[in-house]
Amino acid sequence: IGNSAFVNCSSLKQITIPLSVISLGNKCFAACTKLKEVIIPPSITSIEDYTFNGCFDLKHVALPSTIKSMGQNAFCHCRSLMKIEIPSSITSIKRLTFKGCTSLEYVKIPSCVSSIESEAFFDCENLKIINIPSLVTSIEDYSFAKCSMLTEITLPSSLTSIGNNAFMECKSLKKIQIPSTVTSIGDNAFDGCT
């Protein structure tokens, strides 16, 4: 499906992508504000930048295990998305992938993920628990900032740096154990964790 193929189709509510489709282009469903459900077939191997950006009503998306990459802003501002299971074939969560997914309560990050980029989960205000996989060495700037309901986070012993504002305004965070491998904690990393 080509770039911006269905962008701004504001009345579109559901789409079933046929097996003949192998990729979803940049912004192909961006700003489909009424889209509630997407069925992605196992023929899809990548989700490009901004694919579902601004799909405010998107509640359910099942990602097949064949997906090897997700672009930045892929699900940015999908405000109704409550849970997501990232396939074990994904090794990196790109910038702003889930930014502004304000209803997101559960995310399963597979053990093979080695990189969580800046603002990946920024303003996921209902996210409560997160387990960072053991391959991750750096939590980038603003990665979990404004996750105001986050109460628990598990940091791996592989971690060496926590970026600027990484957990800023995580107001419900009660306990965090920083591993002895961490050599750098950025500016305002835990600012506003009251």
JSON list of C-alpha atoms in Angstrom, two decimals:
[
{"chain": "A", "resi": 1, "resn": "ILE", "atom": "CA", "xyz": [0.00, 0.00, 0.00]},
{"chain": "A", "resi": 2, "resn": "GLY", "atom": "CA", "xyz": [1.57, 3.26, -1.14]},
{"chain": "A", "resi": 3, "resn": "ASN", "atom": "CA", "xyz": [2.50, 6.36, 0.83]},
{"chain": "A", "resi": 4, "resn": "SER", "atom": "CA", "xyz": [-0.51, 8.36, 2.08]},
{"chain": "A", "resi": 5, "resn": "ALA", "atom": "CA", "xyz": [-2.89, 5.98, 0.26]},
{"chain": "A", "resi": 6, "resn": "PHE", "atom": "CA", "xyz": [-5.74, 6.41, 2.76]},
{"chain": "A", "resi": 7, "resn": "VAL", "atom": "CA", "xyz": [-4.55, 9.52, 4.62]},
{"chain": "A", "resi": 8, "resn": "ASN", "atom": "CA", "xyz": [-7.38, 11.62, 6.11]},
{"chain": "A", "resi": 9, "resn": "CYS", "atom": "CA", "xyz": [-10.11, 9.06, 5.33]},
{"chain": "A", "resi": 10, "resn": "SER", "atom": "CA", "xyz": [-11.95, 10.29, 8.38]},
{"chain": "A", "resi": 11, "resn": "SER", "atom": "CA", "xyz": [-14.99, 8.00, 8.00]},
{"chain": "A", "resi": 12, "resn": "LEU", "atom": "CA", "xyz": [-13.05, 4.74, 7.55]},
{"chain": "A", "resi": 13, "resn": "LYS", "atom": "CA", "xyz": [-13.77, 2.46, 10.56]},
{"chain": "A", "resi": 14, "resn": "GLN", "atom": "CA", "xyz": [-12.26, -0.94, 9.74]},
{"chain": "A", "resi": 15, "resn": "ILE", "atom": "CA", "xyz": [-9.82, -2.36, 7.24]},
{"chain": "A", "resi": 16, "resn": "THR", "atom": "CA", "xyz": [-8.73, -5.89, 6.44]},
{"chain": "A", "resi": 17, "resn": "ILE", "atom": "CA", "xyz": [-5.48, -5.90, 4.50]},
{"chain": "A", "resi": 18, "resn": "PRO", "atom": "CA", "xyz": [-5.26, -8.77, 1.99]},
{"chain": "A", "resi": 19, "resn": "LEU", "atom": "CA", "xyz": [-2.45, -11.34, 1.97]},
{"chain": "A", "resi": 20, "resn": "SER", "atom": "CA", "xyz": [-1.22, -9.95, -1.34]},
{"chain": "A", "resi": 21, "resn": "VAL", "atom": "CA", "xyz": [0.06, -6.79, 0.42]},
{"chain": "A", "resi": 22, "resn": "ILE", "atom": "CA", "xyz": [3.67, -6.96, 1.68]},
{"chain": "A", "resi": 23, "resn": "SER", "atom": "CA", "xyz": [4.26, -3.43, 3.04]},
{"chain": "A", "resi": 24, "resn": "LEU", "atom": "CA", "xyz": [2.45, -0.41, 4.44]},
{"chain": "A", "resi": 25, "resn": "GLY", "atom": "CA", "xyz": [3.81, 2.90, 3.13]},
{"chain": "A", "resi": 26, "resn": "ASN", "atom": "CA", "xyz": [4.52, 6.12, 5.00]},
{"chain": "A", "resi": 27, "resn": "LYS", "atom": "CA", "xyz": [1.33, 7.72, 6.35]},
{"chain": "A", "resi": 28, "resn": "CYS", "atom": "CA", "xyz": [-0.85, 5.20, 4.48]},
{"chain": "A", "resi": 29, "resn": "PHE", "atom": "CA", "xyz": [-3.57, 5.34, 7.18]},
{"chain": "A", "resi": 30, "resn": "ALA", "atom": "CA", "xyz": [-2.51, 8.55, 8.94]},
{"chain": "A", "resi": 31, "resn": "ALA", "atom": "CA", "xyz": [-5.33, 10.70, 10.33]},
{"chain": "A", "resi": 32, "resn": "CYS", "atom": "CA", "xyz": [-8.00, 8.06, 9.74]},
{"chain": "A", "resi": 33, "resn": "THR", "atom": "CA", "xyz": [-9.53, 9.35, 12.94]},
{"chain": "A", "resi": 34, "resn": "LYS", "atom": "CA", "xyz": [-12.49, 6.91, 13.09]},
{"chain": "A", "resi": 35, "resn": "LEU", "atom": "CA", "xyz": [-10.49, 3.77, 12.26]},
{"chain": "A", "resi": 36, "resn": "LYS", "atom": "CA", "xyz": [-11.12, 1.29, 15.11]},
{"chain": "A", "resi": 37, "resn": "GLU", "atom": "CA", "xyz": [-9.60, -2.00, 13.99]},
{"chain": "A", "resi": 38, "resn": "VAL", "atom": "CA", "xyz": [-6.91, -3.12, 11.60]},
{"chain": "A", "resi": 39, "resn": "ILE", "atom": "CA", "xyz": [-6.20, -6.71, 10.64]},
{"chain": "A", "resi": 40, "resn": "ILE", "atom": "CA", "xyz": [-2.62, -6.98, 9.39]},
{"chain": "A", "resi": 41, "resn": "PRO", "atom": "CA", "xyz": [-1.81, -10.18, 7.49]},
{"chain": "A", "resi": 42, "resn": "PRO", "atom": "CA", "xyz": [1.43, -12.19, 7.94]},
{"chain": "A", "resi": 43, "resn": "SER", "atom": "CA", "xyz": [2.53, -11.08, 4.45]},
{"chain": "A", "resi": 44, "resn": "ILE", "atom": "CA", "xyz": [3.44, -7.66, 5.93]},
{"chain": "A", "resi": 45, "resn": "THR", "atom": "CA", "xyz": [7.09, -7.36, 6.93]},
{"chain": "A", "resi": 46, "resn": "SER", "atom": "CA", "xyz": [7.32, -3.64, 7.73]},
{"chain": "A", "resi": 47, "resn": "ILE", "atom": "CA", "xyz": [5.27, -0.72, 9.00]},
{"chain": "A", "resi": 48, "resn": "GLU", "atom": "CA", "xyz": [6.74, 2.55, 7.78]},
{"chain": "A", "resi": 49, "resn": "ASP", "atom": "CA", "xyz": [6.91, 6.02, 9.39]},
{"chain": "A", "resi": 50, "resn": "TYR", "atom": "CA", "xyz": [3.58, 7.60, 10.45]},
{"chain": "A", "resi": 51, "resn": "THR", "atom": "CA", "xyz": [1.53, 4.63, 9.13]},
{"chain": "A", "resi": 52, "resn": "PHE", "atom": "CA", "xyz": [-1.23, 4.94, 11.77]},
{"chain": "A", "resi": 53, "resn": "ASN", "atom": "CA", "xyz": [-0.30, 8.38, 13.13]},
{"chain": "A", "resi": 54, "resn": "GLY", "atom": "CA", "xyz": [-3.36, 10.22, 14.42]},
{"chain": "A", "resi": 55, "resn": "CYS", "atom": "CA", "xyz": [-5.77, 7.26, 14.24]},
{"chain": "A", "resi": 56, "resn": "PHE", "atom": "CA", "xyz": [-7.50, 8.50, 17.38]},
{"chain": "A", "resi": 57, "resn": "ASP", "atom": "CA", "xyz": [-10.14, 5.72, 17.62]},
{"chain": "A", "resi": 58, "resn": "LEU", "atom": "CA", "xyz": [-7.83, 2.76, 16.86]},
{"chain": "A", "resi": 59, "resn": "LYS", "atom": "CA", "xyz": [-8.45, 0.26, 19.65]},
{"chain": "A", "resi": 60, "resn": "HIS", "atom": "CA", "xyz": [-7.17, -3.01, 18.31]},
{"chain": "A", "resi": 61, "resn": "VAL", "atom": "CA", "xyz": [-4.25, -3.92, 16.10]},
{"chain": "A", "resi": 62, "resn": "ALA", "atom": "CA", "xyz": [-2.61, -7.34, 16.04]},
{"chain": "A", "resi": 63, "resn": "LEU", "atom": "CA", "xyz": [0.95, -7.28, 14.76]},
{"chain": "A", "resi": 64, "resn": "PRO", "atom": "CA", "xyz": [1.99, -10.51, 13.04]},
{"chain": "A", "resi": 65, "resn": "SER", "atom": "CA", "xyz": [5.34, -12.10, 13.88]},
{"chain": "A", "resi": 66, "resn": "THR", "atom": "CA", "xyz": [6.52, -11.42, 10.31]},
{"chain": "A", "resi": 67, "resn": "ILE", "atom": "CA", "xyz": [6.97, -7.70, 10.97]},
{"chain": "A", "resi": 68, "resn": "LYS", "atom": "CA", "xyz": [10.67, -6.94, 11.20]},
{"chain": "A", "resi": 69, "resn": "SER", "atom": "CA", "xyz": [10.55, -3.15, 11.50]},
{"chain": "A", "resi": 70, "resn": "MET", "atom": "CA", "xyz": [8.26, -0.33, 12.61]},
{"chain": "A", "resi": 71, "resn": "GLY", "atom": "CA", "xyz": [9.02, 3.22, 11.59]},
{"chain": "A", "resi": 72, "resn": "GLN", "atom": "CA", "xyz": [9.01, 6.31, 13.77]},
{"chain": "A", "resi": 73, "resn": "ASN", "atom": "CA", "xyz": [5.61, 7.77, 14.70]},
{"chain": "A", "resi": 74, "resn": "ALA", "atom": "CA", "xyz": [3.99, 4.52, 13.48]},
{"chain": "A", "resi": 75, "resn": "PHE", "atom": "CA", "xyz": [1.25, 4.62, 16.16]},
{"chain": "A", "resi": 76, "resn": "CYS", "atom": "CA", "xyz": [1.76, 8.16, 17.44]},
{"chain": "A", "resi": 77, "resn": "HIS", "atom": "CA", "xyz": [-1.43, 9.68, 18.93]},
{"chain": "A", "resi": 78, "resn": "CYS", "atom": "CA", "xyz": [-3.48, 6.48, 18.67]},
{"chain": "A", "resi": 79, "resn": "ARG", "atom": "CA", "xyz": [-5.33, 7.69, 21.75]},
{"chain": "A", "resi": 80, "resn": "SER", "atom": "CA", "xyz": [-7.70, 4.69, 22.08]},
{"chain": "A", "resi": 81, "resn": "LEU", "atom": "CA", "xyz": [-5.08, 1.93, 21.78]},
{"chain": "A", "resi": 82, "resn": "MET", "atom": "CA", "xyz": [-5.07, 0.04, 25.09]},
{"chain": "A", "resi": 83, "resn": "LYS", "atom": "CA", "xyz": [-2.55, -2.74, 24.54]},
{"chain": "A", "resi": 84, "resn": "ILE", "atom": "CA", "xyz": [0.07, -3.80, 22.05]},
{"chain": "A", "resi": 85, "resn": "GLU", "atom": "CA", "xyz": [2.26, -6.85, 21.74]},
{"chain": "A", "resi": 86, "resn": "ILE", "atom": "CA", "xyz": [5.39, -6.05, 19.79]},
{"chain": "A", "resi": 87, "resn": "PRO", "atom": "CA", "xyz": [6.48, -9.04, 17.70]},
{"chain": "A", "resi": 88, "resn": "SER", "atom": "CA", "xyz": [9.68, -10.84, 18.69]},
{"chain": "A", "resi": 89, "resn": "SER", "atom": "CA", "xyz": [11.13, -10.00, 15.26]},
{"chain": "A", "resi": 90, "resn": "ILE", "atom": "CA", "xyz": [11.41, -6.30, 16.21]},
{"chain": "A", "resi": 91, "resn": "THR", "atom": "CA", "xyz": [14.81, -5.19, 17.54]},
{"chain": "A", "resi": 92, "resn": "SER", "atom": "CA", "xyz": [14.27, -1.43, 17.82]},
{"chain": "A", "resi": 93, "resn": "ILE", "atom": "CA", "xyz": [11.41, 0.81, 18.97]},
{"chain": "A", "resi": 94, "resn": "LYS", "atom": "CA", "xyz": [11.85, 3.98, 16.95]},
{"chain": "A", "resi": 95, "resn": "ARG", "atom": "CA", "xyz": [11.39, 7.62, 17.90]},
{"chain": "A", "resi": 96, "resn": "LEU", "atom": "CA", "xyz": [7.83, 8.65, 18.83]},
{"chain": "A", "resi": 97, "resn": "THR", "atom": "CA", "xyz": [6.41, 5.22, 17.90]},
{"chain": "A", "resi": 98, "resn": "PHE", "atom": "CA", "xyz": [3.77, 5.27, 20.65]},
{"chain": "A", "resi": 99, "resn": "LYS", "atom": "CA", "xyz": [3.89, 8.95, 21.68]},
{"chain": "A", "resi": 100, "resn": "GLY", "atom": "CA", "xyz": [0.53, 10.22, 22.90]},
{"chain": "A", "resi": 101, "resn": "CYS", "atom": "CA", "xyz": [-1.10, 6.77, 23.14]},
{"chain": "A", "resi": 102, "resn": "THR", "atom": "CA", "xyz": [-2.88, 8.03, 26.23]},
{"chain": "A", "resi": 103, "resn": "SER", "atom": "CA", "xyz": [-5.03, 4.89, 26.77]},
{"chain": "A", "resi": 104, "resn": "LEU", "atom": "CA", "xyz": [-2.15, 2.43, 26.43]},
{"chain": "A", "resi": 105, "resn": "GLU", "atom": "CA", "xyz": [-2.03, 0.30, 29.59]},
{"chain": "A", "resi": 106, "resn": "TYR", "atom": "CA", "xyz": [-0.03, -2.71, 28.49]},
{"chain": "A", "resi": 107, "resn": "VAL", "atom": "CA", "xyz": [2.88, -3.14, 26.13]},
{"chain": "A", "resi": 108, "resn": "LYS", "atom": "CA", "xyz": [4.91, -6.29, 25.67]},
{"chain": "A", "resi": 109, "resn": "ILE", "atom": "CA", "xyz": [8.45, -5.51, 24.61]},
{"chain": "A", "resi": 110, "resn": "PRO", "atom": "CA", "xyz": [10.20, -8.64, 23.34]},
{"chain": "A", "resi": 111, "resn": "SER", "atom": "CA", "xyz": [13.56, -9.73, 24.71]},
{"chain": "A", "resi": 112, "resn": "CYS", "atom": "CA", "xyz": [15.31, -9.14, 21.37]},
{"chain": "A", "resi": 113, "resn": "VAL", "atom": "CA", "xyz": [14.73, -5.34, 21.50]},
{"chain": "A", "resi": 114, "resn": "SER", "atom": "CA", "xyz": [18.06, -3.61, 21.97]},
{"chain": "A", "resi": 115, "resn": "SER", "atom": "CA", "xyz": [17.06, 0.01, 21.36]},
{"chain": "A", "resi": 116, "resn": "ILE", "atom": "CA", "xyz": [14.27, 2.24, 22.68]},
{"chain": "A", "resi": 117, "resn": "GLU", "atom": "CA", "xyz": [14.62, 5.60, 20.97]},
{"chain": "A", "resi": 118, "resn": "SER", "atom": "CA", "xyz": [13.69, 9.08, 22.18]},
{"chain": "A", "resi": 119, "resn": "GLU", "atom": "CA", "xyz": [10.06, 9.81, 23.03]},
{"chain": "A", "resi": 120, "resn": "ALA", "atom": "CA", "xyz": [9.05, 6.24, 22.12]},
{"chain": "A", "resi": 121, "resn": "PHE", "atom": "CA", "xyz": [6.43, 6.15, 24.91]},
{"chain": "A", "resi": 122, "resn": "PHE", "atom": "CA", "xyz": [6.18, 9.88, 25.67]},
{"chain": "A", "resi": 123, "resn": "ASP", "atom": "CA", "xyz": [2.81, 10.80, 27.24]},
{"chain": "A", "resi": 124, "resn": "CYS", "atom": "CA", "xyz": [1.50, 7.23, 27.51]},
{"chain": "A", "resi": 125, "resn": "GLU", "atom": "CA", "xyz": [-0.25, 8.40, 30.64]},
{"chain": "A", "resi": 126, "resn": "ASN", "atom": "CA", "xyz": [-2.02, 5.10, 31.47]},
{"chain": "A", "resi": 127, "resn": "LEU", "atom": "CA", "xyz": [1.00, 2.82, 31.11]},
{"chain": "A", "resi": 128, "resn": "LYS", "atom": "CA", "xyz": [1.53, 1.25, 34.54]},
{"chain": "A", "resi": 129, "resn": "ILE", "atom": "CA", "xyz": [4.34, -1.32, 34.30]},
{"chain": "A", "resi": 130, "resn": "ILE", "atom": "CA", "xyz": [7.22, -1.64, 31.85]},
{"chain": "A", "resi": 131, "resn": "ASN", "atom": "CA", "xyz": [9.97, -4.24, 31.59]},
{"chain": "A", "resi": 132, "resn": "ILE", "atom": "CA", "xyz": [13.03, -3.12, 29.68]},
{"chain": "A", "resi": 133, "resn": "PRO", "atom": "CA", "xyz": [14.66, -6.06, 27.85]},
{"chain": "A", "resi": 134, "resn": "SER", "atom": "CA", "xyz": [18.15, -7.20, 28.85]},
{"chain": "A", "resi": 135, "resn": "LEU", "atom": "CA", "xyz": [19.75, -6.14, 25.53]},
{"chain": "A", "resi": 136, "resn": "VAL", "atom": "CA", "xyz": [18.93, -2.45, 26.00]},
{"chain": "A", "resi": 137, "resn": "THR", "atom": "CA", "xyz": [22.00, -0.38, 26.93]},
{"chain": "A", "resi": 138, "resn": "SER", "atom": "CA", "xyz": [20.50, 3.11, 26.71]},
{"chain": "A", "resi": 139, "resn": "ILE", "atom": "CA", "xyz": [17.17, 4.74, 27.51]},
{"chain": "A", "resi": 140, "resn": "GLU", "atom": "CA", "xyz": [17.08, 7.79, 25.28]},
{"chain": "A", "resi": 141, "resn": "ASP", "atom": "CA", "xyz": [15.77, 11.30, 25.97]},
{"chain": "A", "resi": 142, "resn": "TYR", "atom": "CA", "xyz": [12.08, 11.56, 26.94]},
{"chain": "A", "resi": 143, "resn": "SER", "atom": "CA", "xyz": [11.51, 7.83, 26.25]},
{"chain": "A", "resi": 144, "resn": "PHE", "atom": "CA", "xyz": [8.98, 7.44, 29.10]},
{"chain": "A", "resi": 145, "resn": "ALA", "atom": "CA", "xyz": [8.39, 11.09, 30.02]},
{"chain": "A", "resi": 146, "resn": "LYS", "atom": "CA", "xyz": [4.86, 11.98, 31.18]},
{"chain": "A", "resi": 147, "resn": "CYS", "atom": "CA", "xyz": [3.88, 8.35, 31.78]},
{"chain": "A", "resi": 148, "resn": "SER", "atom": "CA", "xyz": [2.04, 9.64, 34.82]},
{"chain": "A", "resi": 149, "resn": "MET", "atom": "CA", "xyz": [0.55, 6.27, 35.91]},
{"chain": "A", "resi": 150, "resn": "LEU", "atom": "CA", "xyz": [3.82, 4.34, 35.65]},
{"chain": "A", "resi": 151, "resn": "THR", "atom": "CA", "xyz": [4.39, 2.71, 39.03]},
{"chain": "A", "resi": 152, "resn": "GLU", "atom": "CA", "xyz": [7.01, 0.11, 38.25]},
{"chain": "A", "resi": 153, "resn": "ILE", "atom": "CA", "xyz": [9.89, -0.19, 35.83]},
{"chain": "A", "resi": 154, "resn": "THR", "atom": "CA", "xyz": [12.50, -2.92, 35.59]},
{"chain": "A", "resi": 155, "resn": "LEU", "atom": "CA", "xyz": [15.89, -1.78, 34.32]},
{"chain": "A", "resi": 156, "resn": "PRO", "atom": "CA", "xyz": [18.29, -4.41, 32.97]},
{"chain": "A", "resi": 157, "resn": "SER", "atom": "CA", "xyz": [21.86, -4.92, 34.16]},
{"chain": "A", "resi": 158, "resn": "SER", "atom": "CA", "xyz": [22.99, -4.15, 30.59]},
{"chain": "A", "resi": 159, "resn": "LEU", "atom": "CA", "xyz": [21.90, -0.50, 30.96]},
{"chain": "A", "resi": 160, "resn": "THR", "atom": "CA", "xyz": [24.70, 2.09, 30.83]},
{"chain": "A", "resi": 161, "resn": "SER", "atom": "CA", "xyz": [22.86, 5.40, 30.31]},
{"chain": "A", "resi": 162, "resn": "ILE", "atom": "CA", "xyz": [19.55, 7.11, 31.05]},
{"chain": "A", "resi": 163, "resn": "GLY", "atom": "CA", "xyz": [18.88, 10.12, 28.83]},
{"chain": "A", "resi": 164, "resn": "ASN", "atom": "CA", "xyz": [17.67, 13.63, 29.53]},
{"chain": "A", "resi": 165, "resn": "ASN", "atom": "CA", "xyz": [14.08, 13.76, 30.84]},
{"chain": "A", "resi": 166, "resn": "ALA", "atom": "CA", "xyz": [13.77, 9.99, 30.30]},
{"chain": "A", "resi": 167, "resn": "PHE", "atom": "CA", "xyz": [11.25, 9.56, 33.15]},
{"chain": "A", "resi": 168, "resn": "MET", "atom": "CA", "xyz": [10.21, 13.19, 33.62]},
{"chain": "A", "resi": 169, "resn": "GLU", "atom": "CA", "xyz": [6.79, 13.60, 35.30]},
{"chain": "A", "resi": 170, "resn": "CYS", "atom": "CA", "xyz": [6.32, 9.90, 36.01]},
{"chain": "A", "resi": 171, "resn": "LYS", "atom": "CA", "xyz": [4.36, 11.03, 39.04]},
{"chain": "A", "resi": 172, "resn": "SER", "atom": "CA", "xyz": [3.28, 7.56, 40.23]},
{"chain": "A", "resi": 173, "resn": "LEU", "atom": "CA", "xyz": [6.72, 5.93, 40.11]},
{"chain": "A", "resi": 174, "resn": "LYS", "atom": "CA", "xyz": [7.27, 4.43, 43.55]},
{"chain": "A", "resi": 175, "resn": "LYS", "atom": "CA", "xyz": [10.41, 2.40, 43.13]},
{"chain": "A", "resi": 176, "resn": "ILE", "atom": "CA", "xyz": [13.24, 2.16, 40.67]},
{"chain": "A", "resi": 177, "resn": "GLN", "atom": "CA", "xyz": [16.49, 0.27, 41.02]},
{"chain": "A", "resi": 178, "resn": "ILE", "atom": "CA", "xyz": [19.27, 1.73, 38.93]},
{"chain": "A", "resi": 179, "resn": "PRO", "atom": "CA", "xyz": [21.80, -0.97, 38.01]},
{"chain": "A", "resi": 180, "resn": "SER", "atom": "CA", "xyz": [25.47, -0.49, 38.90]},
{"chain": "A", "resi": 181, "resn": "THR", "atom": "CA", "xyz": [26.31, -0.59, 35.17]},
{"chain": "A", "resi": 182, "resn": "VAL", "atom": "CA", "xyz": [24.76, 2.88, 34.65]},
{"chain": "A", "resi": 183, "resn": "THR", "atom": "CA", "xyz": [27.49, 5.48, 34.17]},
{"chain": "A", "resi": 184, "resn": "SER", "atom": "CA", "xyz": [25.36, 8.38, 32.93]},
{"chain": "A", "resi": 185, "resn": "ILE", "atom": "CA", "xyz": [22.03, 9.86, 34.06]},
{"chain": "A", "resi": 186, "resn": "GLY", "atom": "CA", "xyz": [20.91, 12.84, 31.97]},
{"chain": "A", "resi": 187, "resn": "ASP", "atom": "CA", "xyz": [19.50, 16.21, 32.97]},
{"chain": "A", "resi": 188, "resn": "ASN", "atom": "CA", "xyz": [16.04, 16.12, 34.56]},
{"chain": "A", "resi": 189, "resn": "ALA", "atom": "CA", "xyz": [15.88, 12.34, 34.06]},
{"chain": "A", "resi": 190, "resn": "PHE", "atom": "CA", "xyz": [13.47, 11.91, 36.99]},
{"chain": "A", "resi": 191, "resn": "ASP", "atom": "CA", "xyz": [12.20, 15.49, 37.26]},
{"chain": "A", "resi": 192, "resn": "GLY", "atom": "CA", "xyz": [8.67, 15.64, 38.69]},
{"chain": "A", "resi": 193, "resn": "CYS", "atom": "CA", "xyz": [8.61, 12.04, 39.96]},
{"chain": "A", "resi": 194, "resn": "THR", "atom": "CA", "xyz": [6.82, 13.20, 43.09]}
]
